Coordinates of C-alpha atoms in Angstrom, one line a residue:
X166 CA -11.0 -10.5 -9.8
X167 CA -11.0 -14.2 -9.0
X168 CA -11.4 -14.8 -5.3
X169 CA -9.6 -17.9 -4.0
X170 CA -10.0 -17.9 -0.2
X171 CA -11.5 -15.9 2.7
X172 CA -10.9 -16.3 6.4
X173 CA -12.7 -14.6 9.2
X174 CA -10.6 -13.9 12.3
X175 CA -11.7 -13.7 15.9
X176 CA -9.1 -11.1 17.0
X177 CA -6.9 -12.1 19.9
X178 CA -5.8 -9.5 22.5
X179 CA -2.4 -8.2 21.7
X180 CA -1.0 -9.7 25.0
X181 CA -2.5 -13.2 24.3
X182 CA 0.2 -15.8 25.0
X183 CA -1.1 -18.6 22.9
X184 CA 0.8 -19.8 19.8
X185 CA -1.9 -21.9 18.1
X186 CA -4.6 -19.7 16.5
X187 CA -6.5 -22.3 14.5
X188 CA -9.5 -22.0 16.7
X189 CA -9.7 -18.3 16.0
X190 CA -10.0 -18.8 12.2
X191 CA -13.2 -19.6 10.3
X192 CA -13.0 -20.2 6.6
X193 CA -15.9 -18.8 4.6
X194 CA -17.0 -18.9 1.0
X195 CA -15.3 -15.9 -0.7
X196 CA -18.3 -15.5 -3.0
X197 CA -20.9 -15.5 -0.3
X198 CA -22.1 -12.7 2.1
X199 CA -20.1 -12.7 5.3
X200 CA -20.6 -9.3 7.0
X201 CA -23.7 -7.9 8.8
X202 CA -25.6 -4.8 7.7
X203 CA -24.3 -3.0 10.9
X204 CA -20.6 -3.5 9.9
X205 CA -18.8 -0.1 10.2
X206 CA -16.2 -1.0 7.5
X207 CA -19.0 -0.8 4.9
X208 CA -21.1 1.9 6.6
X209 CA -18.3 4.4 7.3
X210 CA -15.1 3.0 6.0
X211 CA -14.0 2.8 9.6
X212 CA -11.1 0.4 9.5
X213 CA -7.7 -0.3 8.1
X214 CA -6.2 -2.7 5.6
X215 CA -3.0 -4.0 3.9
X216 CA -2.5 -5.6 0.5
X217 CA 0.3 -8.1 0.4
X218 CA 1.7 -9.3 -3.0
X219 CA 2.1 -13.0 -3.4
X220 CA 4.4 -14.7 -5.9
X221 CA 4.1 -18.4 -6.5
X222 CA 2.6 -18.9 -3.0
X223 CA 5.2 -16.7 -1.2
X224 CA 3.8 -13.7 0.6
X225 CA 6.1 -10.8 0.2
X226 CA 7.4 -8.5 3.0
X227 CA 4.9 -9.9 5.6
X228 CA 6.7 -8.3 8.6
X229 CA 6.7 -4.8 7.0
X230 CA 3.0 -5.1 6.2
X231 CA 2.1 -6.3 9.7
X232 CA 4.1 -3.5 11.3
X233 CA 2.2 -1.0 9.1
X234 CA -1.1 -2.6 10.0
X235 CA -0.2 -2.0 13.7
X236 CA 0.8 1.6 12.9
X237 CA -2.5 2.3 11.2
X238 CA -4.3 0.7 14.2
X239 CA -2.6 3.1 16.6
X240 CA -3.4 6.1 14.5
X241 CA -7.1 5.0 14.2
X242 CA -7.5 4.1 17.9
X243 CA -8.2 0.5 17.0
X244 CA -7.2 -2.4 19.3
X245 CA -3.6 -3.4 18.6
X246 CA -3.6 -6.4 16.3
X247 CA -2.0 -9.6 17.6
X248 CA 0.8 -9.8 15.0
X249 CA 1.5 -13.6 15.4
X250 CA -2.2 -14.3 14.9
X251 CA -2.2 -12.2 11.7
X252 CA 1.0 -13.8 10.5
X253 CA -0.6 -17.2 11.0
X254 CA -3.6 -16.0 9.0
X255 CA -1.3 -14.8 6.2
X256 CA 0.3 -18.2 6.1
X257 CA -3.0 -19.9 5.9
X258 CA -4.1 -17.6 3.1
X259 CA -0.8 -17.9 1.1
X260 CA -1.3 -21.7 1.0
X261 CA -4.3 -21.0 -1.2
X262 CA -2.6 -18.5 -3.5
X263 CA -1.3 -21.0 -6.0
X264 CA 1.2 -20.3 -8.9
X265 CA 1.7 -16.9 -10.4
X266 CA 0.8 -13.6 -8.8
X267 CA -1.9 -13.1 -6.2
X268 CA -2.8 -10.5 -3.5
X269 CA -3.7 -11.1 0.1
X270 CA -5.7 -8.5 1.8
X271 CA -5.8 -8.0 5.6
X272 CA -8.8 -6.0 6.9
X273 CA -9.4 -4.9 10.5
X274 CA -12.6 -2.8 11.1
X275 CA -14.1 -1.2 14.2
X276 CA -16.7 -3.9 13.9
X277 CA -20.5 -3.8 14.2
X278 CA -22.0 -0.6 15.5
X279 CA -22.3 -0.9 19.2
X280 CA -20.7 -4.3 19.0
X281 CA -18.1 -5.6 21.5
X282 CA -15.2 -6.4 19.2
X283 CA -13.6 -5.5 15.9
X284 CA -14.2 -7.5 12.8
X285 CA -11.2 -9.0 11.0
X286 CA -10.7 -11.0 7.9
X287 CA -8.2 -12.0 5.2
X288 CA -8.8 -12.7 1.5
X289 CA -6.8 -14.1 -1.4
X290 CA -7.5 -13.2 -5.0
X291 CA -5.6 -13.4 -8.3
X292 CA -3.6 -10.3 -9.1
X293 CA -4.3 -8.3 -12.2
X294 CA -1.9 -8.4 -15.2
X295 CA 0.4 -5.5 -14.8
X296 CA 2.8 -6.4 -17.5
X297 CA 2.0 -3.4 -19.6
X298 CA 2.5 -1.0 -16.7
X299 CA 5.8 -2.5 -15.7
X300 CA 7.2 -2.6 -19.2
X301 CA 5.5 0.2 -21.2
X302 CA 5.1 2.6 -18.2
X303 CA 2.4 4.9 -17.1
X304 CA 1.4 8.6 -17.6
X305 CA 0.6 10.6 -14.5
X306 CA -1.0 13.9 -13.7
X307 CA -0.4 15.9 -10.5
X308 CA -3.5 16.6 -8.4
X309 CA -3.8 18.8 -5.4
X310 CA -4.5 16.7 -2.3
X311 CA -6.1 19.8 -0.6
X312 CA -3.8 20.3 2.4
X313 CA -0.5 22.0 3.2
X314 CA 2.8 20.2 3.9
X315 CA 2.4 20.9 7.7
X316 CA -1.3 19.9 7.9
X317 CA -0.8 16.3 9.2
X318 CA 1.2 17.5 12.2
X319 CA -1.4 20.1 13.0
X320 CA -4.4 17.9 12.4
X321 CA -3.7 14.2 13.4
X322 CA -7.4 13.4 13.5
X323 CA -7.4 13.5 9.7
X324 CA -5.6 10.1 9.9
X325 CA -3.2 11.1 7.1
X326 CA -0.6 8.4 7.0
X327 CA -2.9 5.6 8.1
X328 CA -4.0 3.0 5.5
X329 CA -7.7 3.2 6.1
X330 CA -10.6 1.7 4.2
X331 CA -11.8 5.2 3.3
X332 CA -10.3 5.1 -0.3
X333 CA -13.1 7.1 -2.0
X334 CA -10.8 10.0 -2.5
X335 CA -8.0 7.8 -3.9
X336 CA -10.3 6.2 -6.4
X337 CA -11.7 9.5 -7.4
X338 CA -8.2 10.8 -8.1
X339 CA -7.5 7.9 -10.4
X340 CA -10.7 8.5 -12.3
X341 CA -9.8 12.1 -12.7
X342 CA -6.4 11.2 -14.0
X343 CA -8.0 9.0 -16.6
X344 CA -10.4 11.8 -17.6
X345 CA -7.3 13.9 -18.2
X346 CA -5.8 11.2 -20.5
X347 CA -3.3 9.7 -18.0
X348 CA -3.1 6.4 -16.2
X349 CA -2.5 7.5 -12.6
X350 CA -2.0 10.5 -10.4
X351 CA 0.6 12.0 -8.1
X352 CA -0.8 14.0 -5.1
X353 CA 0.8 17.3 -4.3
X354 CA 0.2 19.6 -1.3
X355 CA -1.6 22.9 -1.8
X356 CA 1.7 24.7 -1.1
X357 CA 3.4 22.8 -3.9
X358 CA 5.2 19.7 -2.7
X359 CA 5.0 16.1 -3.9
X360 CA 3.3 13.5 -1.7
X361 CA 2.5 10.0 -3.2
X362 CA 0.2 8.4 -5.7
X363 CA -3.3 7.2 -4.7
X364 CA -2.2 3.6 -4.4
X365 CA 1.6 3.8 -4.7
X366 CA 4.8 5.4 -3.5
X367 CA 6.9 7.7 -5.8
X368 CA 10.6 7.2 -6.4
X369 CA 12.7 9.7 -8.4
X370 CA 16.2 9.3 -9.8
X371 CA 18.6 12.2 -10.3
X372 CA 22.0 10.9 -11.5
X373 CA 22.9 8.0 -9.2
X374 CA 20.7 9.2 -6.3
X375 CA 17.2 7.8 -5.7
X376 CA 14.8 9.8 -3.6
X377 CA 11.2 9.6 -2.3
X378 CA 9.1 12.2 -0.5
X379 CA 9.8 12.2 3.2
X380 CA 7.1 10.4 5.1
X381 CA 6.3 13.3 7.5
X382 CA 3.4 14.9 5.6
X383 CA 0.7 12.2 5.9
X384 CA 2.5 9.9 3.4
X385 CA 1.9 6.2 3.8
X386 CA 5.4 4.7 4.2
X387 CA 5.6 2.2 1.3
X388 CA 6.7 -1.3 2.1
X389 CA 7.8 -1.8 -1.5
X390 CA 9.7 1.5 -1.6
X391 CA 11.5 0.5 1.6
X392 CA 12.5 -2.9 0.2
X393 CA 13.6 -1.4 -3.1
X394 CA 15.7 1.2 -1.3
X395 CA 17.5 -1.5 0.6
X396 CA 18.2 -3.3 -2.7
X397 CA 19.4 -0.2 -4.4
X398 CA 21.7 0.6 -1.5
X399 CA 23.1 -2.9 -1.7
X400 CA 23.8 -2.2 -5.4
X401 CA 25.9 0.9 -4.5
X402 CA 23.3 3.6 -5.2
X403 CA 22.5 6.5 -2.9
X404 CA 19.0 6.7 -1.5
X405 CA 17.2 9.3 0.5
X406 CA 14.1 11.1 1.7
X407 CA 13.5 14.7 0.6
X408 CA 10.9 17.4 0.7
X409 CA 10.4 17.6 -3.1
X410 CA 8.8 20.5 -4.9
X411 CA 6.2 19.5 -7.4
X412 CA 8.2 21.3 -10.1
X413 CA 11.0 18.8 -9.7
X414 CA 8.9 16.0 -11.0
X415 CA 9.2 16.9 -14.7
X416 CA 13.0 17.4 -14.5
X417 CA 13.9 14.0 -12.9
X418 CA 16.1 11.6 -14.8
X419 CA 13.5 8.9 -14.2
X420 CA 10.6 8.2 -11.9
X421 CA 8.6 5.2 -10.8
X422 CA 5.4 4.5 -8.9
X423 CA 5.9 1.4 -6.8
X424 CA 3.5 -0.7 -4.9
X425 CA 3.0 -4.2 -3.5
X426 CA 1.0 -5.7 -6.4
X427 CA 1.7 -3.6 -9.5
X428 CA 5.4 -3.4 -8.4
X429 CA 7.6 -0.8 -10.3
X430 CA 5.8 1.1 -13.0
X431 CA 8.1 3.6 -14.8
X432 CA 6.5 7.1 -15.3
X433 CA 6.6 8.1 -19.0
X434 CA 5.0 11.5 -18.7
X435 CA 4.0 14.1 -16.0
X436 CA 1.2 16.4 -16.9
X437 CA 1.8 15.7 -20.5
X438 CA 5.5 16.4 -20.5
X439 CA 7.6 13.3 -21.5
X440 CA 9.9 11.8 -18.9
X441 CA 12.9 9.5 -19.7
X442 CA 12.5 5.8 -19.0
X443 CA 15.3 3.6 -17.9
X444 CA 14.0 0.2 -19.2
X445 CA 17.0 -1.9 -18.1
X446 CA 16.9 -0.5 -14.5
X447 CA 13.1 -1.0 -14.4
X448 CA 13.4 -4.6 -15.5
X449 CA 16.0 -5.2 -12.8
X450 CA 13.8 -3.6 -10.2
X451 CA 10.9 -5.8 -11.1
X452 CA 13.1 -8.9 -11.2
X453 CA 14.1 -8.1 -7.6
X454 CA 10.5 -7.3 -6.5
X455 CA 9.3 -10.7 -8.0
X456 CA 12.0 -12.6 -6.0
X457 CA 11.1 -14.0 -2.6
X458 CA 11.3 -11.3 0.0
X459 CA 10.6 -11.7 3.7

């Protein structure tokens, strides 16, 4: 990954009335060390993040990503981010993205152990080439996430539904999927319902209705899924949120994993069983997702 830009942020209080945040930003060399050894983001994964897709210098769905950052902060008992400050930082970062596809990452950690304030920073890097995933599709396997559908409501301290830096389980799931001959995974609950992928939302199509698992079981509400649902509704399609049994995956008319950087990747097989692919619709989805979206 080619890093283009990094910006450290001195976090403003959420009620700070200022509108000029230049003095709170410090550009740093993205290839040089910038964190201390006591940083809790690296010691414990104690923090949150967002990944924003950038197309030809335009940061996509910034408002939705900032709102989700604030939501994750509330779940993790972190200080509320000053959203205008973060928006200004995104703007500064996007100016360094250049042509083509890039990714901006926003990171807010609890800071240095016993320190007075959080640590916050923004980076820009070139995005990977996801042409093959978008056009040829991906194979997925279902993996048990290890909790029941009602667990998040009973155990909010598990932080299910927050986009935390603790992604070791997510990465382990992708490695397991590859060991099984697939490209990605779809998490299921231990009582047999579909959740999401380790780094993406799931969308299914049955007839003319598009559906995604209801975001009430610790699912991270996807910004790309929300945007795509708005687009599909505008095209006259029905969209909805359902509690989806895992057995329904293999009988869908089509399925996609959608995310901010990979965009819409059609699912070609579930646990080895082939799934139909709507190539024209997939191409139309990705054309929309590559267009400027605020």
